[in-house]
mmCIF file of C-alpha atoms and ligand atoms in Angstrom:
data_model
loop_
_atom_site.group_PDB
_atom_site.id
_atom_site.type_symbol
_atom_site.label_atom_id
_atom_site.label_comp_id
_atom_site.label_asym_id
_atom_site.label_seq_id
_atom_site.Cartn_x
_atom_site.Cartn_y
_atom_site.Cartn_z
ATOM 1 C CA MET O 21 20.921 31.198 -5.217
ATOM 2 C CA LYS O 22 22.801 34.082 -6.833
ATOM 3 C CA SER O 23 22.809 35.034 -10.512
ATOM 4 C CA ASP O 24 26.421 33.753 -10.995
ATOM 5 C CA CYS O 25 25.221 30.320 -9.963
ATOM 6 C CA THR O 26 26.898 27.355 -11.704
ATOM 7 C CA VAL O 27 25.430 23.908 -12.384
ATOM 8 C CA THR O 28 27.535 22.453 -9.533
ATOM 9 C CA LYS O 29 26.258 25.038 -7.031
ATOM 10 C CA ALA O 30 22.652 24.593 -8.197
ATOM 11 C CA VAL O 31 22.834 20.825 -7.736
ATOM 12 C CA LEU O 32 24.306 21.224 -4.246
ATOM 13 C CA HIS O 33 21.565 23.704 -3.359
ATOM 14 C CA GLY O 34 18.921 21.248 -4.669
ATOM 15 C CA VAL O 35 20.424 18.358 -2.716
ATOM 16 C CA TYR O 36 20.138 20.437 0.436
ATOM 17 C CA ILE O 37 16.529 21.499 -0.238
ATOM 18 C CA LEU O 38 15.516 17.914 -1.069
ATOM 19 C CA ARG O 39 17.509 16.309 1.734
ATOM 20 C CA SER O 40 14.416 14.563 3.137
ATOM 21 C CA THR O 41 13.767 12.664 -0.135
ATOM 22 C CA ASP O 42 15.280 9.210 -0.819
ATOM 23 C CA GLU O 43 17.552 10.305 -3.639
ATOM 24 C CA PRO O 44 18.195 14.062 -3.323
ATOM 25 C CA ARG O 45 21.082 14.182 -5.815
ATOM 26 C CA LEU O 46 19.206 12.307 -8.531
ATOM 27 C CA GLU O 47 16.106 14.438 -8.000
ATOM 28 C CA ALA O 48 18.063 17.726 -7.955
ATOM 29 C CA GLU O 49 19.865 16.785 -11.189
ATOM 30 C CA LEU O 50 16.616 15.766 -12.912
ATOM 31 C CA LEU O 51 14.877 18.979 -11.873
ATOM 32 C CA LEU O 52 17.826 21.107 -12.964
ATOM 33 C CA ALA O 53 17.999 19.247 -16.294
ATOM 34 C CA HIS O 54 14.263 19.864 -16.727
ATOM 35 C CA SER O 55 14.655 23.580 -15.891
ATOM 36 C CA LEU O 56 17.494 23.912 -18.412
ATOM 37 C CA ASN O 57 15.713 21.698 -20.986
ATOM 38 C CA VAL O 58 18.812 19.486 -21.250
ATOM 39 C CA SER O 59 19.591 15.853 -20.404
ATOM 40 C CA ARG O 60 20.939 14.718 -17.045
ATOM 41 C CA ALA O 61 24.149 13.700 -18.874
ATOM 42 C CA TRP O 62 24.562 17.361 -19.951
ATOM 43 C CA ILE O 63 24.424 18.392 -16.282
ATOM 44 C CA ALA O 64 27.265 15.980 -15.465
ATOM 45 C CA ALA O 65 29.316 17.208 -18.426
ATOM 46 C CA HIS O 66 28.930 20.969 -17.733
ATOM 47 C CA PRO O 67 29.589 21.552 -14.008
ATOM 48 C CA GLU O 68 30.862 25.145 -14.574
ATOM 49 C CA ALA O 69 28.028 26.337 -16.842
ATOM 50 C CA THR O 70 26.217 29.348 -15.374
ATOM 51 C CA LEU O 71 22.437 29.598 -15.050
ATOM 52 C CA THR O 72 20.274 32.477 -16.266
ATOM 53 C CA GLU O 73 17.847 34.196 -13.886
ATOM 54 C CA PRO O 74 14.736 32.590 -15.525
ATOM 55 C CA THR O 75 16.326 29.132 -15.183
ATOM 56 C CA ILE O 76 17.125 29.755 -11.530
ATOM 57 C CA THR O 77 13.511 30.843 -10.948
ATOM 58 C CA THR O 78 12.120 27.755 -12.698
ATOM 59 C CA TYR O 79 14.474 25.475 -10.772
ATOM 60 C CA ASN O 80 13.627 27.076 -7.413
ATOM 61 C CA ASN O 81 9.898 26.685 -8.156
ATOM 62 C CA CYS O 82 10.407 23.001 -8.977
ATOM 63 C CA LEU O 83 12.407 22.450 -5.776
ATOM 64 C CA GLN O 84 9.667 24.152 -3.764
ATOM 65 C CA LEU O 85 6.890 22.071 -5.336
ATOM 66 C CA ARG O 86 8.890 18.858 -4.875
ATOM 67 C CA ASN O 87 9.528 19.740 -1.241
ATOM 68 C CA ASP O 88 5.759 20.208 -0.855
ATOM 69 C CA GLY O 89 5.206 16.651 -2.047
ATOM 70 C CA GLU O 90 4.525 17.030 -5.786
ATOM 71 C CA PRO O 91 5.670 13.776 -7.458
ATOM 72 C CA LEU O 92 8.935 14.132 -9.380
ATOM 73 C CA PRO O 93 7.486 12.610 -12.596
ATOM 74 C CA TYR O 94 4.730 15.259 -12.763
ATOM 75 C CA LEU O 95 7.378 17.977 -12.363
ATOM 76 C CA VAL O 96 9.713 16.687 -15.072
ATOM 77 C CA GLY O 97 6.761 15.589 -17.265
ATOM 78 C CA TYR O 98 7.885 12.052 -18.070
ATOM 79 C CA TRP O 99 8.655 8.733 -16.387
ATOM 80 C CA GLU O 100 10.294 5.489 -17.437
ATOM 81 C CA PHE O 101 8.432 2.193 -17.543
ATOM 82 C CA PHE O 102 9.791 -0.956 -19.188
ATOM 83 C CA SER O 103 12.691 1.124 -20.594
ATOM 84 C CA ILE O 104 10.244 3.492 -22.360
ATOM 85 C CA ASP O 105 9.743 7.158 -21.404
ATOM 86 C CA TYR O 106 6.049 8.034 -20.986
ATOM 87 C CA ALA O 107 4.718 11.580 -20.878
ATOM 88 C CA VAL O 108 2.931 11.909 -17.523
ATOM 89 C CA ASP O 109 0.659 14.529 -16.027
ATOM 90 C CA LYS O 110 -2.303 14.766 -13.685
ATOM 91 C CA ARG O 111 -4.607 13.083 -16.213
ATOM 92 C CA ALA O 112 -3.265 9.629 -15.257
ATOM 93 C CA LEU O 113 -1.427 7.563 -12.680
ATOM 94 C CA ILE O 114 2.378 7.586 -12.809
ATOM 95 C CA PRO O 115 3.520 4.129 -14.039
ATOM 96 C CA ARG O 116 5.030 2.002 -11.252
ATOM 97 C CA PRO O 117 7.861 -0.548 -11.612
ATOM 98 C CA GLU O 118 5.777 -3.373 -10.068
ATOM 99 C CA THR O 119 3.417 -3.208 -13.079
ATOM 100 C CA GLU O 120 6.286 -4.386 -15.317
ATOM 101 C CA MET O 121 5.506 -7.875 -14.000
ATOM 102 C CA ILE O 122 2.272 -7.885 -16.034
ATOM 103 C CA VAL O 123 4.148 -6.894 -19.190
ATOM 104 C CA GLU O 124 6.771 -9.601 -18.669
ATOM 105 C CA HIS O 125 4.123 -12.318 -18.237
ATOM 106 C CA ALA O 126 2.060 -11.098 -21.189
ATOM 107 C CA LEU O 127 5.181 -11.100 -23.376
ATOM 108 C CA SER O 128 6.075 -14.647 -22.387
ATOM 109 C CA ILE O 129 2.510 -15.813 -23.230
ATOM 110 C CA ALA O 130 2.254 -13.932 -26.532
ATOM 111 C CA ASP O 131 5.827 -14.419 -27.791
ATOM 112 C CA ASN O 132 5.144 -17.649 -29.669
ATOM 113 C CA HIS O 133 1.715 -16.670 -31.031
ATOM 114 C CA PRO O 134 1.902 -14.057 -33.787
ATOM 115 C CA HIS O 135 -1.633 -12.662 -33.742
ATOM 116 C CA THR O 136 -2.464 -12.669 -30.073
ATOM 117 C CA HIS O 137 -5.440 -10.448 -29.149
ATOM 118 C CA ILE O 138 -4.447 -8.502 -26.057
ATOM 119 C CA VAL O 139 -6.302 -5.829 -24.082
ATOM 120 C CA ASP O 140 -4.980 -3.485 -21.393
ATOM 121 C CA VAL O 141 -7.935 -2.568 -19.161
ATOM 122 C CA GLY O 142 -7.520 0.779 -17.353
ATOM 123 C CA THR O 143 -4.545 1.733 -19.512
ATOM 124 C CA GLY O 144 -3.851 5.100 -17.800
ATOM 125 C CA CYS O 145 -1.093 6.845 -19.765
ATOM 126 C CA GLY O 146 -0.892 3.766 -22.007
ATOM 127 C CA THR O 147 1.490 1.944 -19.694
ATOM 128 C CA ILE O 148 0.980 -1.752 -20.485
ATOM 129 C CA ALA O 149 -0.448 -1.466 -24.020
ATOM 130 C CA ILE O 150 2.440 0.646 -25.325
ATOM 131 C CA ALA O 151 5.115 -1.567 -23.713
ATOM 132 C CA LEU O 152 3.470 -4.601 -25.361
ATOM 133 C CA ALA O 153 2.989 -2.908 -28.738
ATOM 134 C CA THR O 154 6.658 -1.960 -28.933
ATOM 135 C CA ASN O 155 7.757 -5.516 -28.046
ATOM 136 C CA LEU O 156 5.166 -7.554 -29.992
ATOM 137 C CA PRO O 157 5.077 -6.370 -33.608
ATOM 138 C CA ASN O 158 2.383 -8.882 -34.621
ATOM 139 C CA ALA O 159 -0.011 -8.724 -31.658
ATOM 140 C CA LEU O 160 -3.457 -7.098 -31.961
ATOM 141 C CA LEU O 161 -3.730 -4.587 -29.159
ATOM 142 C CA PHE O 162 -6.634 -2.808 -27.474
ATOM 143 C CA ALA O 163 -6.634 -0.433 -24.509
ATOM 144 C CA THR O 164 -9.602 0.763 -22.486
ATOM 145 C CA ASP O 165 -10.073 3.355 -19.785
ATOM 146 C CA ILE O 166 -13.143 4.898 -18.237
ATOM 147 C CA SER O 167 -11.311 8.222 -18.113
ATOM 148 C CA GLN O 168 -11.204 10.208 -21.366
ATOM 149 C CA ASP O 169 -8.411 12.298 -19.835
ATOM 150 C CA ALA O 170 -6.247 9.210 -19.332
ATOM 151 C CA LEU O 171 -7.002 7.974 -22.840
ATOM 152 C CA SER O 172 -5.989 11.301 -24.382
ATOM 153 C CA LEU O 173 -2.608 11.029 -22.624
ATOM 154 C CA ALA O 174 -2.251 7.389 -23.730
ATOM 155 C CA ILE O 175 -2.863 8.502 -27.309
ATOM 156 C CA VAL O 176 -0.113 11.141 -27.005
ATOM 157 C CA ASN O 177 2.293 8.476 -25.735
ATOM 158 C CA SER O 178 1.355 5.905 -28.372
ATOM 159 C CA THR O 179 1.865 8.530 -31.084
ATOM 160 C CA SER O 180 5.280 9.600 -29.795
ATOM 161 C CA HIS O 181 6.387 5.958 -29.647
ATOM 162 C CA GLY O 182 5.078 5.210 -33.147
ATOM 163 C CA VAL O 183 2.466 2.640 -32.076
ATOM 164 C CA TYR O 184 -0.753 4.701 -32.263
ATOM 165 C CA ASN O 185 -1.879 2.703 -35.309
ATOM 166 C CA ARG O 186 -1.156 -0.563 -33.496
ATOM 167 C CA ILE O 187 -3.511 0.012 -30.533
ATOM 168 C CA GLU O 188 -7.269 0.561 -30.563
ATOM 169 C CA PHE O 189 -8.119 2.942 -27.708
ATOM 170 C CA VAL O 190 -11.675 2.690 -26.354
ATOM 171 C CA GLN O 191 -13.403 4.615 -23.601
ATOM 172 C CA ALA O 192 -15.214 1.868 -21.696
ATOM 173 C CA ASP O 193 -16.229 0.714 -18.245
ATOM 174 C CA LEU O 194 -13.809 -2.248 -17.966
ATOM 175 C CA LEU O 195 -14.607 -4.470 -21.003
ATOM 176 C CA THR O 196 -18.199 -3.366 -21.649
ATOM 177 C CA SER O 197 -18.968 -3.721 -25.391
ATOM 178 C CA MET O 198 -15.543 -5.259 -26.029
ATOM 179 C CA GLY O 199 -14.980 -8.679 -27.665
ATOM 180 C CA ARG O 200 -12.853 -11.661 -26.690
ATOM 181 C CA PHE O 201 -9.112 -11.729 -26.083
ATOM 182 C CA ASP O 202 -6.270 -14.194 -25.611
ATOM 183 C CA VAL O 203 -4.690 -12.071 -22.887
ATOM 184 C CA ILE O 204 -6.437 -9.554 -20.626
ATOM 185 C CA CYS O 205 -4.030 -7.311 -18.684
ATOM 186 C CA ALA O 206 -5.308 -5.016 -15.963
ATOM 187 C CA ASN O 207 -3.902 -2.728 -13.345
ATOM 188 C CA LEU O 208 -7.074 -1.247 -11.867
ATOM 189 C CA PRO O 209 -7.731 0.812 -8.708
ATOM 190 C CA TYR O 210 -7.287 -1.237 -5.542
ATOM 191 C CA LEU O 211 -6.966 1.222 -2.646
ATOM 192 C CA THR O 212 -9.860 1.728 -0.259
ATOM 193 C CA THR O 213 -11.724 5.036 -0.419
ATOM 194 C CA GLN O 214 -10.290 5.889 2.976
ATOM 195 C CA GLU O 215 -6.709 5.166 1.833
ATOM 196 C CA THR O 216 -7.273 7.252 -1.285
ATOM 197 C CA GLY O 217 -8.369 10.172 0.887
ATOM 198 C CA THR O 218 -5.521 9.939 3.379
ATOM 199 C CA LEU O 219 -2.400 8.582 1.631
ATOM 200 C CA VAL O 220 0.022 11.005 -0.077
ATOM 201 C CA VAL O 221 -0.588 9.313 -3.430
ATOM 202 C CA GLY O 222 -4.246 10.414 -3.295
ATOM 203 C CA LYS O 223 -3.230 14.022 -2.799
ATOM 204 C CA HIS O 224 -1.512 14.221 -6.197
ATOM 205 C CA GLU O 225 -2.693 11.415 -8.487
ATOM 206 C CA PRO O 226 -6.253 11.028 -9.886
ATOM 207 C CA HIS O 227 -8.704 9.351 -7.512
ATOM 208 C CA ILE O 228 -10.338 7.513 -10.419
ATOM 209 C CA ALA O 229 -7.010 5.662 -10.805
ATOM 210 C CA LEU O 230 -6.776 4.717 -7.140
ATOM 211 C CA ASP O 231 -10.146 4.367 -5.432
ATOM 212 C CA GLY O 232 -11.476 0.801 -5.392
ATOM 213 C CA GLY O 233 -14.425 1.559 -3.094
ATOM 214 C CA ALA O 234 -15.067 0.933 0.602
ATOM 215 C CA ASN O 235 -12.949 -2.253 0.776
ATOM 216 C CA GLY O 236 -10.748 -1.556 -2.255
ATOM 217 C CA LEU O 237 -12.183 -4.536 -4.127
ATOM 218 C CA ASN O 238 -15.179 -3.093 -6.022
ATOM 219 C CA ILE O 239 -13.496 -2.728 -9.393
ATOM 220 C CA ILE O 240 -11.332 -5.850 -8.993
ATOM 221 C CA GLN O 241 -14.456 -7.927 -8.274
ATOM 222 C CA GLN O 242 -16.332 -6.392 -11.219
ATOM 223 C CA MET O 243 -13.363 -7.264 -13.443
ATOM 224 C CA ILE O 244 -12.975 -10.836 -12.170
ATOM 225 C CA SER O 245 -16.707 -11.508 -12.384
ATOM 226 C CA THR O 246 -16.942 -10.394 -16.038
ATOM 227 C CA ALA O 247 -13.506 -11.269 -17.492
ATOM 228 C CA GLY O 248 -14.451 -14.886 -18.248
ATOM 229 C CA THR O 249 -16.918 -13.859 -20.966
ATOM 230 C CA HIS O 250 -14.137 -11.867 -22.687
ATOM 231 C CA LEU O 251 -11.483 -14.615 -22.706
ATOM 232 C CA ASN O 252 -10.903 -17.038 -25.550
ATOM 233 C CA ASP O 253 -10.421 -20.715 -24.613
ATOM 234 C CA GLY O 254 -6.956 -21.110 -23.139
ATOM 235 C CA GLY O 255 -6.818 -17.342 -22.564
ATOM 236 C CA THR O 256 -5.155 -15.646 -19.608
ATOM 237 C CA LEU O 257 -6.139 -12.864 -17.227
ATOM 238 C CA LEU O 258 -3.205 -11.013 -15.651
ATOM 239 C CA MET O 259 -4.200 -8.545 -12.965
ATOM 240 C CA GLU O 260 -2.110 -6.483 -10.544
ATOM 241 C CA ILE O 261 -3.379 -6.673 -6.968
ATOM 242 C CA GLY O 262 -2.711 -4.895 -3.678
ATOM 243 C CA ASP O 263 -3.829 -6.257 -0.319
ATOM 244 C CA SER O 264 -6.560 -8.890 0.199
ATOM 245 C CA SER O 265 -4.756 -11.377 -2.053
ATOM 246 C CA THR O 266 -6.452 -14.394 -0.425
ATOM 247 C CA ARG O 267 -9.902 -12.861 -0.965
ATOM 248 C CA ILE O 268 -9.021 -12.100 -4.574
ATOM 249 C CA LEU O 269 -7.832 -15.663 -5.223
ATOM 250 C CA GLU O 270 -11.066 -17.032 -3.698
ATOM 251 C CA MET O 271 -13.052 -14.647 -5.887
ATOM 252 C CA ALA O 272 -11.235 -15.850 -9.007
ATOM 253 C CA GLU O 273 -11.787 -19.495 -8.084
ATOM 254 C CA PHE O 274 -15.488 -18.778 -7.536
ATOM 255 C CA TYR O 275 -16.074 -16.968 -10.835
ATOM 256 C CA PHE O 276 -13.738 -19.064 -13.025
ATOM 257 C CA GLY O 277 -14.640 -22.533 -11.725
ATOM 258 C CA ASN O 278 -12.142 -24.996 -13.214
ATOM 259 C CA ALA O 279 -9.611 -22.479 -14.497
ATOM 260 C CA ASP O 280 -6.054 -22.408 -13.180
ATOM 261 C CA CYS O 281 -6.002 -19.488 -10.717
ATOM 262 C CA LYS O 282 -2.830 -18.465 -8.932
ATOM 263 C CA LEU O 283 -1.122 -15.562 -7.199
ATOM 264 C CA LEU O 284 2.386 -14.625 -8.304
ATOM 265 C CA PRO O 285 4.828 -12.828 -5.981
ATOM 266 C CA ASP O 286 6.952 -9.757 -6.713
ATOM 267 C CA LEU O 287 10.719 -9.693 -6.024
ATOM 268 C CA ALA O 288 10.005 -9.030 -2.329
ATOM 269 C CA GLY O 289 7.868 -12.200 -2.167
ATOM 270 C CA ARG O 290 4.594 -10.287 -1.824
ATOM 271 C CA PRO O 291 1.588 -11.544 -3.856
ATOM 272 C CA ARG O 292 1.360 -8.939 -6.604
ATOM 273 C CA MET O 293 -0.438 -10.474 -9.534
ATOM 274 C CA LEU O 294 -3.426 -12.727 -10.129
ATOM 275 C CA GLN O 295 -3.045 -15.054 -13.099
ATOM 276 C CA VAL O 296 -6.049 -16.993 -14.366
ATOM 277 C CA THR O 297 -5.659 -19.370 -17.305
ATOM 278 C CA THR O 298 -8.859 -20.812 -18.713
HETATM 279 C C1 SAM F 310 -4.111 2.102 -11.095
HETATM 280 S S1 SAM F 310 -4.436 3.047 -12.558
HETATM 281 C C2 SAM F 310 -3.384 2.154 -13.662
HETATM 282 C C3 SAM F 310 -3.030 2.866 -14.910
HETATM 283 C C4 SAM F 310 -2.075 2.052 -15.818
HETATM 284 N N1 SAM F 310 -2.660 0.769 -16.159
HETATM 285 C C5 SAM F 310 -0.760 1.812 -15.113
HETATM 286 O O1 SAM F 310 -0.474 0.686 -14.698
HETATM 287 O O2 SAM F 310 -0.014 2.786 -14.972
HETATM 288 C C6 SAM F 310 -6.058 2.484 -12.955
HETATM 289 C C7 SAM F 310 -6.659 2.992 -14.260
HETATM 290 O O3 SAM F 310 -7.945 2.369 -14.383
HETATM 291 C C8 SAM F 310 -8.876 3.328 -14.860
HETATM 292 N N2 SAM F 310 -10.217 2.897 -14.417
HETATM 293 C C9 SAM F 310 -10.810 3.057 -13.216
HETATM 294 N N3 SAM F 310 -12.031 2.495 -13.207
HETATM 295 C C10 SAM F 310 -12.213 1.956 -14.434
HETATM 296 C C11 SAM F 310 -13.279 1.242 -15.060
HETATM 297 N N4 SAM F 310 -14.391 0.948 -14.388
HETATM 298 N N5 SAM F 310 -13.135 0.858 -16.341
HETATM 299 C C12 SAM F 310 -11.993 1.161 -17.042
HETATM 300 N N6 SAM F 310 -10.949 1.834 -16.500
HETATM 301 C C13 SAM F 310 -11.052 2.213 -15.218
HETATM 302 C C14 SAM F 310 -8.420 4.642 -14.279
HETATM 303 O O4 SAM F 310 -8.898 5.737 -15.013
HETATM 304 C C15 SAM F 310 -6.889 4.476 -14.334
HETATM 305 O O5 SAM F 310 -6.380 4.981 -15.545
#
């Protein structure tokens, strides 16, 4: 790109470079907006604006990194989840839309109970806890993660969304040393170690957020086997799952005995969440 480059030309150049991605125009506009430190709407409103040399360099670097597989959210530094922008970086997993299902179910359970005790286990960048805190002004919220790096990012996000004082952040292995809750939410690692080592996601996002051991079920099983002692009577466990849904349901039925255990599908009809109500 030349130094007289306009916004329109830069976007077209980006679309060409990113032509193998699913949404090259969206990605090019977001990366250009990031390089200019403006909103995407500004890009649309200023097609004839010219770019400075440093901006062109920054934009070209972003395009190169994106073409090499770097996730777009890590490049722009934020990502939207449940209509909230979260700061994201390599300290934690990028929030995924399928996890919104846990938030929706937790909201429907907690809506009518003002002082619901809720914990988000493996909070990452604060994904579930912050979405719940902003939507449930009277709930008592806790968030745990084994990774201090992830927790430090979650604290940044909770502060920028004005809910830091509403959530108690604890570094813990699952719910070790934690009390009892009405709702336990968890999106924990569920890939196999082999998948973590070979899939693209494992190349860029933290392995501690992905690797569920040899069969992908180590952490899920640890969670299911201990969650019962942390649930109040009539409490609910909501857990995102990947493959092995039948095994996971059997596990829940084994450890929870008479509780109501079921798998809930995502919009594509795939079992995506385990719900256990005691
Ligand atoms: C799949 S990521 C999900 C992050 C976030 N909940 C989300 O949905 O975006 C799993 C998270 O669990 C954390 N984690 C892994 N093992 C854990 C453990 N034994 N106890 C607590 N957190 C754990 C990881 O550090 C990571 O932040």
